[in-house]
PDB file of C-alpha atoms in Angstrom:
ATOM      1  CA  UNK A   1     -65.323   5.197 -14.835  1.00  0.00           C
ATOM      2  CA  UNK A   2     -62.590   3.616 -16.738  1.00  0.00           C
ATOM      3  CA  UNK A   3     -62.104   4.897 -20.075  1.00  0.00           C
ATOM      4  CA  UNK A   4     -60.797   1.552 -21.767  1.00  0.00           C
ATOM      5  CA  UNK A   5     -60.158  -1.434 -20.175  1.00  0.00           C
ATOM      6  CA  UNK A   6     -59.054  -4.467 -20.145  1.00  0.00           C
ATOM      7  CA  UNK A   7     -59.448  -8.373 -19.056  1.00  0.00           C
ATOM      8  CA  UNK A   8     -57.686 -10.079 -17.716  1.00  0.00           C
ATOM      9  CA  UNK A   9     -54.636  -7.958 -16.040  1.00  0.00           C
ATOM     10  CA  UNK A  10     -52.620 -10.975 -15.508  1.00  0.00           C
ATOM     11  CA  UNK A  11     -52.973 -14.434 -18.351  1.00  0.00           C
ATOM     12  CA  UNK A  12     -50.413 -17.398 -17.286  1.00  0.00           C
ATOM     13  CA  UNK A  13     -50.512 -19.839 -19.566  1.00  0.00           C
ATOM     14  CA  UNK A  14     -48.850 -22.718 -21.458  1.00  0.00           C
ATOM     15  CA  UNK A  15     -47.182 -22.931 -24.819  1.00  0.00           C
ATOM     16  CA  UNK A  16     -49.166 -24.080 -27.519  1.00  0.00           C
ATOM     17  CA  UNK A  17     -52.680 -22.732 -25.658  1.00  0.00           C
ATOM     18  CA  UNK A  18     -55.257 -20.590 -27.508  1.00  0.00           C
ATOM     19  CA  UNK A  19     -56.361 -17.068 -25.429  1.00  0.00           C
ATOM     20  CA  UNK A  20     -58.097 -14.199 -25.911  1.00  0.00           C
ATOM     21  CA  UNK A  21     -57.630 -10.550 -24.193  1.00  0.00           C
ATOM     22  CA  UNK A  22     -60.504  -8.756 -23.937  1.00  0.00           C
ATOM     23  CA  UNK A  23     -60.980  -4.704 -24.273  1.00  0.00           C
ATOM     24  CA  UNK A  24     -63.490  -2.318 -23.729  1.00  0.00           C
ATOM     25  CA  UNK A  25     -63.889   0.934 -24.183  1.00  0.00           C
ATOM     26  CA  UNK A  26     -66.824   3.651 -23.248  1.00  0.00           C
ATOM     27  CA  UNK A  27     -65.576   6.749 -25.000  1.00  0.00           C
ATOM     28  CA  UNK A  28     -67.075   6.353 -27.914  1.00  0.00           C
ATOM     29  CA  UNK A  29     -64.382   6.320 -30.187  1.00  0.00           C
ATOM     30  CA  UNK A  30     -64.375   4.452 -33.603  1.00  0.00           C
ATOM     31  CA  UNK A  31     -60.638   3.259 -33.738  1.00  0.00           C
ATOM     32  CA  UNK A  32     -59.195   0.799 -31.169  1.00  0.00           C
ATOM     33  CA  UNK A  33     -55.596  -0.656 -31.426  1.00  0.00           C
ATOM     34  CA  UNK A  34     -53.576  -3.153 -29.828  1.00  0.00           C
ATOM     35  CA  UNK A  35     -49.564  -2.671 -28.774  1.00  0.00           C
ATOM     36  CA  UNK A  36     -47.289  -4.955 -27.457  1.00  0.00           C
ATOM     37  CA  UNK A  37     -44.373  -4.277 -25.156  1.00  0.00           C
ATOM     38  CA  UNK A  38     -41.426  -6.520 -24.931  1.00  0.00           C
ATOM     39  CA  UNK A  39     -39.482  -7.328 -22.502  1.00  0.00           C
ATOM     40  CA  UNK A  40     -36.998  -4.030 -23.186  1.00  0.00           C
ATOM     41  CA  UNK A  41     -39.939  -1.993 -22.578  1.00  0.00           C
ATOM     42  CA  UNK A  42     -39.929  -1.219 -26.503  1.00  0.00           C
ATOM     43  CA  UNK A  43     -44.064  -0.215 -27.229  1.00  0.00           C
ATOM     44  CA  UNK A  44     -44.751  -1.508 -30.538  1.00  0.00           C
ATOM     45  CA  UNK A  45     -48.573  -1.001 -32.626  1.00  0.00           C
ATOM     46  CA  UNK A  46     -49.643  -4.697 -33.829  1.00  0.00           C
ATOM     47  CA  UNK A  47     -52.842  -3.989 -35.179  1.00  0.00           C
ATOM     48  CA  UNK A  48     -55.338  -0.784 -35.623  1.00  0.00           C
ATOM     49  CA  UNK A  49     -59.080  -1.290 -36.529  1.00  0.00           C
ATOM     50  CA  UNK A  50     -61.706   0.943 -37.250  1.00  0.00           C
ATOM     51  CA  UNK A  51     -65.604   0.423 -38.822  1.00  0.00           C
ATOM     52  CA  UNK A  52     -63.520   1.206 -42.202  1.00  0.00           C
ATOM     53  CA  UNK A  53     -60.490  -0.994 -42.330  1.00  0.00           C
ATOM     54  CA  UNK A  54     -57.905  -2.951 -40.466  1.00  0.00           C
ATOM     55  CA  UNK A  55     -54.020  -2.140 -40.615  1.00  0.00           C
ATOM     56  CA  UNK A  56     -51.569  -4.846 -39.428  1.00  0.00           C
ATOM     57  CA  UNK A  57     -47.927  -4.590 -38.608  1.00  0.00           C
ATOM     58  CA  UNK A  58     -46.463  -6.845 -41.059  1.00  0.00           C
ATOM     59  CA  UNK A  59     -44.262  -8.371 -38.320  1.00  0.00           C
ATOM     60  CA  UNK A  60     -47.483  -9.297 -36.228  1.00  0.00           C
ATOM     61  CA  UNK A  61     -47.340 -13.463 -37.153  1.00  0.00           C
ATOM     62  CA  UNK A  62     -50.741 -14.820 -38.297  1.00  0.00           C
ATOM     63  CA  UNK A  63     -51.330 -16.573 -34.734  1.00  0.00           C
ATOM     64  CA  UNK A  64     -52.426 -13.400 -33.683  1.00  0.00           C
ATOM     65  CA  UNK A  65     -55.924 -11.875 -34.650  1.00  0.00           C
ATOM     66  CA  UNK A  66     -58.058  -9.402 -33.581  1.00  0.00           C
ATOM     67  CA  UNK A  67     -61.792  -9.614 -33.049  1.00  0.00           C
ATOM     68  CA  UNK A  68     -64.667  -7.020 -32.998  1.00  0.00           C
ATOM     69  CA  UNK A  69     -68.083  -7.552 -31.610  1.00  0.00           C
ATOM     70  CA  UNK A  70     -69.236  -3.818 -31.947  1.00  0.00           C
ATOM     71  CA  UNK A  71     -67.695  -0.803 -31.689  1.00  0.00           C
ATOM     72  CA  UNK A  72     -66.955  -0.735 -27.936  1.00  0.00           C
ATOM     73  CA  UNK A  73     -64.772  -3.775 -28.007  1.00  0.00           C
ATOM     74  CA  UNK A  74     -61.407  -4.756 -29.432  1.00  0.00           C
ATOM     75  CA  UNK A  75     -60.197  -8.488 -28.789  1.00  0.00           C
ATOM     76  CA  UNK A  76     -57.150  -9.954 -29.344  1.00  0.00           C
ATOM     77  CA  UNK A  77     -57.103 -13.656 -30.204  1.00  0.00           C
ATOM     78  CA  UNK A  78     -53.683 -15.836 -29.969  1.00  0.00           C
ATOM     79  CA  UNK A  79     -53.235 -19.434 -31.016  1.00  0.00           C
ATOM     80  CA  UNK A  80     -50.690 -21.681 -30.423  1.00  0.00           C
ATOM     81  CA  UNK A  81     -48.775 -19.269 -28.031  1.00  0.00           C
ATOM     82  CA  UNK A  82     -44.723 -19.659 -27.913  1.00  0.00           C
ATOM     83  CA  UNK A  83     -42.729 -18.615 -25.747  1.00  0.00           C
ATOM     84  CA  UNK A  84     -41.729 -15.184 -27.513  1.00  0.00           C
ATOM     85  CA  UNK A  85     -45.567 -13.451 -26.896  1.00  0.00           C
ATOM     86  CA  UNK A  86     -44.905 -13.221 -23.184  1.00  0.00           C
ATOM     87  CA  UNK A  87     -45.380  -9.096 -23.017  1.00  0.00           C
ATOM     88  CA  UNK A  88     -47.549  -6.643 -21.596  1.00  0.00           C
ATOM     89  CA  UNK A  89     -50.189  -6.373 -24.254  1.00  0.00           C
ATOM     90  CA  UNK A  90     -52.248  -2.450 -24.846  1.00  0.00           C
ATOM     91  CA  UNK A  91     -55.419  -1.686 -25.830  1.00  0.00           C
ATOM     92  CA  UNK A  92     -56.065   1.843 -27.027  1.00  0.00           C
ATOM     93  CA  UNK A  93     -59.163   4.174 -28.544  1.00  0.00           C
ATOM     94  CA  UNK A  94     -59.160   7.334 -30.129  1.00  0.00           C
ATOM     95  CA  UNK A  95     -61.590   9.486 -32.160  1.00  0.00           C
ATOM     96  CA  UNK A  96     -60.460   9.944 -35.704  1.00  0.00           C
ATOM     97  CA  UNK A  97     -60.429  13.642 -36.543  1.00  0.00           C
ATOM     98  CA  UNK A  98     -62.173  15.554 -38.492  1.00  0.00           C
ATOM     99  CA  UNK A  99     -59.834  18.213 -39.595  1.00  0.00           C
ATOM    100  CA  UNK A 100     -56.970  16.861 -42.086  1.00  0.00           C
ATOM    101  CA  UNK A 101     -53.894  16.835 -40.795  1.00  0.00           C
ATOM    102  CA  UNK A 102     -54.884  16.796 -37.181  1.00  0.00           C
ATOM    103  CA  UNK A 103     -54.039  13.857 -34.535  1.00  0.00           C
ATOM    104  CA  UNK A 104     -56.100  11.869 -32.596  1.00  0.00           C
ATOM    105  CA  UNK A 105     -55.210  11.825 -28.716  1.00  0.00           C
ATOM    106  CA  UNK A 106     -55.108   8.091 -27.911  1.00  0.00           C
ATOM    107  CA  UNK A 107     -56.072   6.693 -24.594  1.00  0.00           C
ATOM    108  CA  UNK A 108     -54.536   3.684 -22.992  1.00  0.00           C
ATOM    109  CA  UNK A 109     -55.781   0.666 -21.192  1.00  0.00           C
ATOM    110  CA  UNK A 110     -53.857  -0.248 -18.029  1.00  0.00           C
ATOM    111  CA  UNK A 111     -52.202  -3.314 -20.239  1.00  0.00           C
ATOM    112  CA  UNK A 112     -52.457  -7.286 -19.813  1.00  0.00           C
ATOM    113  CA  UNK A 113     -49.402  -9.159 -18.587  1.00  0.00           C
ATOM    114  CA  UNK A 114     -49.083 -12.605 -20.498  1.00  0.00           C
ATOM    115  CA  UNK A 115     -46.515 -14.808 -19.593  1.00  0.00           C
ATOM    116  CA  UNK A 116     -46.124 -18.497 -21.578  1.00  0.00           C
ATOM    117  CA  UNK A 117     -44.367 -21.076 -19.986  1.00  0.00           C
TER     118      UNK A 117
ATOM    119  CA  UNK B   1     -47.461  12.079 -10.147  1.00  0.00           C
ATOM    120  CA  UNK B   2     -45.048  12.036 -12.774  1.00  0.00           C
ATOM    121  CA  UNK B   3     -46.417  14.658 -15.800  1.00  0.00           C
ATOM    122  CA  UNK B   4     -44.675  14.925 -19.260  1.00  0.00           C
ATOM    123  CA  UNK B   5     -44.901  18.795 -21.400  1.00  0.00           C
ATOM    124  CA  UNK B   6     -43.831  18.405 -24.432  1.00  0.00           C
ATOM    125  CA  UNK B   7     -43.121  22.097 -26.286  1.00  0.00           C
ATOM    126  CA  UNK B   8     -44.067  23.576 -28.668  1.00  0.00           C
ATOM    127  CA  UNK B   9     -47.075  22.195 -29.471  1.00  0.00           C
ATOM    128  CA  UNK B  10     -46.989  22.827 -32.845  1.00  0.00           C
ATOM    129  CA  UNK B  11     -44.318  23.376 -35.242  1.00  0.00           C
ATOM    130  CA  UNK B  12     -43.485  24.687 -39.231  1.00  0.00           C
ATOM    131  CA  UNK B  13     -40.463  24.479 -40.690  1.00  0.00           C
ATOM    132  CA  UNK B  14     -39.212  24.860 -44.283  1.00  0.00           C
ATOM    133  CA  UNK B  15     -37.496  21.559 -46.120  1.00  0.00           C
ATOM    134  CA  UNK B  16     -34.246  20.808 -45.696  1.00  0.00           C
ATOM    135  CA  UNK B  17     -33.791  22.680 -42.115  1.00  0.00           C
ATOM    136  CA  UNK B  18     -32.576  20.525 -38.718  1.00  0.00           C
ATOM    137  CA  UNK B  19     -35.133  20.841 -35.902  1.00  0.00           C
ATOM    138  CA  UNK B  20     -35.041  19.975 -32.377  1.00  0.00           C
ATOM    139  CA  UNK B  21     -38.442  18.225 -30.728  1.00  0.00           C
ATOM    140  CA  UNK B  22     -38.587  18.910 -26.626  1.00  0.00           C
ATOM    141  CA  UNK B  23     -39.707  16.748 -23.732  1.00  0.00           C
ATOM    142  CA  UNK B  24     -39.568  17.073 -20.115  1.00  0.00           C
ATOM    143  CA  UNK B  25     -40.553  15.217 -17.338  1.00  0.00           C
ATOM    144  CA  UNK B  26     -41.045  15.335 -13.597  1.00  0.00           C
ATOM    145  CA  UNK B  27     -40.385  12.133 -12.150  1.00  0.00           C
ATOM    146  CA  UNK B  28     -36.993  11.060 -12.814  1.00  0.00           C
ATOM    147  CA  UNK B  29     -37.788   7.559 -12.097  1.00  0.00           C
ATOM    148  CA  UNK B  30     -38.290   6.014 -15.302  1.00  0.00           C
ATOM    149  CA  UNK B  31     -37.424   2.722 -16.904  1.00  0.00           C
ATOM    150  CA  UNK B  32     -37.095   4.636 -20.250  1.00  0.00           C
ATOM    151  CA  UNK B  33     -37.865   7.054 -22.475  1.00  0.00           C
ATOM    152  CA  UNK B  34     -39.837   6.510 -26.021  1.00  0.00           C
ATOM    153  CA  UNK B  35     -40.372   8.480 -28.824  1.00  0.00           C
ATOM    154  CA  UNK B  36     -43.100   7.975 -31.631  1.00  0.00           C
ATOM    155  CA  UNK B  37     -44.620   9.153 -34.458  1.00  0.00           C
ATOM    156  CA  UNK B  38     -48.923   9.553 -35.045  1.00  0.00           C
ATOM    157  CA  UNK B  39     -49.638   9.840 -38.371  1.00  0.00           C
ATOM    158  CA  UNK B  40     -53.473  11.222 -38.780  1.00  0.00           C
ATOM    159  CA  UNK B  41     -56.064   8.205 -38.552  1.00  0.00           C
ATOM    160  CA  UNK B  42     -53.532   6.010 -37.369  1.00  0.00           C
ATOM    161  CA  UNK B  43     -51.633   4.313 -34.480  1.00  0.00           C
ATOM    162  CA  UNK B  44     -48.346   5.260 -33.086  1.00  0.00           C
ATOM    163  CA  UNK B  45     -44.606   4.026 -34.668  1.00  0.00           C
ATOM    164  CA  UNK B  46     -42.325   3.415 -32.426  1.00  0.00           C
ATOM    165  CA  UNK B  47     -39.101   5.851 -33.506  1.00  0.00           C
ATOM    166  CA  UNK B  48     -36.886   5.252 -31.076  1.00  0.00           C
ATOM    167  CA  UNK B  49     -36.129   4.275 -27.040  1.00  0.00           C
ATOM    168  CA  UNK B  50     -33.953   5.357 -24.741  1.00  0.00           C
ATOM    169  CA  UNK B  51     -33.392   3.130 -21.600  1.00  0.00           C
ATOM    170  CA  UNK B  52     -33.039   4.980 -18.037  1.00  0.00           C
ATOM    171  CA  UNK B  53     -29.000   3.916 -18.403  1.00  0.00           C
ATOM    172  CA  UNK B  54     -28.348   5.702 -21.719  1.00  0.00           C
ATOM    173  CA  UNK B  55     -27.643   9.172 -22.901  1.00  0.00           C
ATOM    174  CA  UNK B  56     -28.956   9.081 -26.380  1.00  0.00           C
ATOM    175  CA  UNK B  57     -30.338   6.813 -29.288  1.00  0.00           C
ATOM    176  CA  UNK B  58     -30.086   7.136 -33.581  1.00  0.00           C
ATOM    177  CA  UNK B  59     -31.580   5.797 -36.342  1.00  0.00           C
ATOM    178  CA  UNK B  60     -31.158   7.377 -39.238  1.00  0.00           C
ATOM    179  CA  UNK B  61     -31.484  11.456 -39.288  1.00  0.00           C
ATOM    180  CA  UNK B  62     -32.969  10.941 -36.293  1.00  0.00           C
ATOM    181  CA  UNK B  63     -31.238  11.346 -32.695  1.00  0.00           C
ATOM    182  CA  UNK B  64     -32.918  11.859 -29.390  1.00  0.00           C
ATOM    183  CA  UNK B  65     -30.854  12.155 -26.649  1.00  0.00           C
ATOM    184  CA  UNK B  66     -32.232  11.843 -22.229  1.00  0.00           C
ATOM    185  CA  UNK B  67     -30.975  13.675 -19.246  1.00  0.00           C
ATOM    186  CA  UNK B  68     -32.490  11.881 -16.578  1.00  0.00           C
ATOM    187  CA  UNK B  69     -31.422  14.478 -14.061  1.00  0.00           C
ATOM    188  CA  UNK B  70     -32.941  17.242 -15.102  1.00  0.00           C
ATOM    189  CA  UNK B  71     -35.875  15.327 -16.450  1.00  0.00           C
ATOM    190  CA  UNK B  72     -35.314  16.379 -19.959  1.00  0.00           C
ATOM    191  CA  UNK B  73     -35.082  14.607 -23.726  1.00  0.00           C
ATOM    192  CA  UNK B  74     -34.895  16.020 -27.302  1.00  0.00           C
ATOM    193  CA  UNK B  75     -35.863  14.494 -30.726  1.00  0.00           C
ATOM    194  CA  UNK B  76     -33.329  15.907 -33.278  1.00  0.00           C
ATOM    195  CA  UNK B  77     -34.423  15.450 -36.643  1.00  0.00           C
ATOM    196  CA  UNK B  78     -31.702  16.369 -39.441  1.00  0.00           C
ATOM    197  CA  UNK B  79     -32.561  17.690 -42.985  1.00  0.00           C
ATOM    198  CA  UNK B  80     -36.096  17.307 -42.448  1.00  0.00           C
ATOM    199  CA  UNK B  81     -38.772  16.530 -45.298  1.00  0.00           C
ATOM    200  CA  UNK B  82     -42.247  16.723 -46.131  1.00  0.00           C
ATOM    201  CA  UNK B  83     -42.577  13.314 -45.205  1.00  0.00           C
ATOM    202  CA  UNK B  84     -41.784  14.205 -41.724  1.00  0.00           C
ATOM    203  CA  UNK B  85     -45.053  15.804 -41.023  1.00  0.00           C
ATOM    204  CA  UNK B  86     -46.851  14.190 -37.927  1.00  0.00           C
ATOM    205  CA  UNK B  87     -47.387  14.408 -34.530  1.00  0.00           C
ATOM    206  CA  UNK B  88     -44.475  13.392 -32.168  1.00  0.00           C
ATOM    207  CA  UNK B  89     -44.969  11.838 -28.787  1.00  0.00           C
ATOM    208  CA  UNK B  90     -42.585  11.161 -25.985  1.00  0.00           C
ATOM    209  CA  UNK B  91     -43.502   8.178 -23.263  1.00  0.00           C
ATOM    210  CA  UNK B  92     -41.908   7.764 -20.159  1.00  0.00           C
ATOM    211  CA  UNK B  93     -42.214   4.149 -18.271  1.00  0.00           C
ATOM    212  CA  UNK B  94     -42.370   5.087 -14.943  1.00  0.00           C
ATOM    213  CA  UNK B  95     -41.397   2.599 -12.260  1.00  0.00           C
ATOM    214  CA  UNK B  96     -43.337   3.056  -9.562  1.00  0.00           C
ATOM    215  CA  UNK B  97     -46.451   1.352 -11.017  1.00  0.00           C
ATOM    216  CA  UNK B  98     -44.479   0.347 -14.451  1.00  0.00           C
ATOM    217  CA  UNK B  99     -47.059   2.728 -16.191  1.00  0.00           C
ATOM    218  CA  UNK B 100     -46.412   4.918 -19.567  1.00  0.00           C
ATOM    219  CA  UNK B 101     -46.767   8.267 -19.181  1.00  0.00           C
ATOM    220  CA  UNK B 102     -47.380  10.423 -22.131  1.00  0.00           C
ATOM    221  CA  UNK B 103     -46.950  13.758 -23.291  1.00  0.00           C
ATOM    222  CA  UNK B 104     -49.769  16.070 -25.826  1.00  0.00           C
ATOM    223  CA  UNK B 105     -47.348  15.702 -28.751  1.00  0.00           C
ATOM    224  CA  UNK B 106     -45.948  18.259 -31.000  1.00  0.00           C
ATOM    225  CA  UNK B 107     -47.437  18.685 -34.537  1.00  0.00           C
ATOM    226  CA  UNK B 108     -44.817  18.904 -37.163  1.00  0.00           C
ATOM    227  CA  UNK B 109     -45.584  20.430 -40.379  1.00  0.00           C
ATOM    228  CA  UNK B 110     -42.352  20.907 -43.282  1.00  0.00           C
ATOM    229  CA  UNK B 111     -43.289  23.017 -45.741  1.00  0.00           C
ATOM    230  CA  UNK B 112     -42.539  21.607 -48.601  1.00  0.00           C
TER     231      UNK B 112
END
């Protein structure tokens, strides 16, 4: 079974459009997060979201949002897309720990591939 | 199938001393090579990338250098600080299926 997914692997779309990328994930972990990689490969965090807060990278623009149903499921919401979000777009999970100081391992959807024209 | 060991797995060092983070990798294939940073509870920061053309990368006291030959990188981190403390993970895109590969991490702890 796969650990986290996500829908749809492919989104071409045009500017100025409103989409959503959906992901799942059956681990039961209580922290998702989204990362986007540009087109130098660079793999940057946009958002993290737990029960408990959420944590956005201040250079995520406001078109962007992210949306949970329940635990299990992490979507990310863009309006009014321009030309600069075309990326491969992660979802990830991981378990918060419950020793200070440790790390949580985080696992990786298979990433969605928008592309604005 | 391209695996990435990062060593040690954990590591203490007093304030103030230079340390050197390790990464290797079997599949010399790669795109690039990324370093981050996980901070307990939280996502991963980006530190620095190193594409498959390039020999190292810096920002700030931090250097990590790739030897795509012999599958190997290093995170150099000069006159390290408390502040430092985290894990640090190395990522290699591979290109076969464009996928990134990680490695376990290695837990940094500076003693203050």
């Amino acid at each position: 079974d796969t650990a986290v997914s996500q829908t749809p692997k492919y989104l071409v779309t045009q500017m100025g459009n409103d989409k959503s990328i959906k992901c799942e994930q059956n681990l039961g972990h209580d922290t998702m997060y989204w990362y986007k990689q540009d087109s130098k490969k660079f793999l940057k965090i946009m958002f993290s979201y737990n029960n408990k807060e959420l944590i956005i990278n201040e250079t995520v623009p406001n078109r962007f949002s992210p949306k949970s149903p329940d635990k299990a499921h992490l979507n990310l919401h863009i309006n009014s897309l321009e030309l600069g979000d075309s990326a491969v777009y992660f979802c990830a999970s991981s378990q918060e720990k419950a020793l200070a100081g440790e790390s949580d391992t985080q696992y990786f959807g298979p990433g969605t591939r928008l592309t604005v024209l | 199938k391209q695996e990435v060991t990062q060593i040690p797995a954990a590591l203490s060092v007093p304030e103030g001393e230079n340390l050197v983070l390790n990464c290797s990798f079997t599949d010399s294939a790669i795109y690039n090579l990324q370093w981050f940073r996980q901070d307990p509870g939280k996502g991963l920061t980006s530190l620095l990338l190193i594409q498959s053309s390039q020999r190292e990368q810096t920002s700030g006291r931090l250097n990590a250098s790739l030897d795509k030959s012999s599958g190997r990188s290093t995170l150099y981190i000069a006159a390290s600080q408390p502040g430092d403390s985290a894990t640090y993970l190395c990522a290699v895109n591979r290109m076969r299926d464009d996928k990134i590969i990680f490695g376990k991490g290695t837990r940094l702890h500076i003693l203050p």
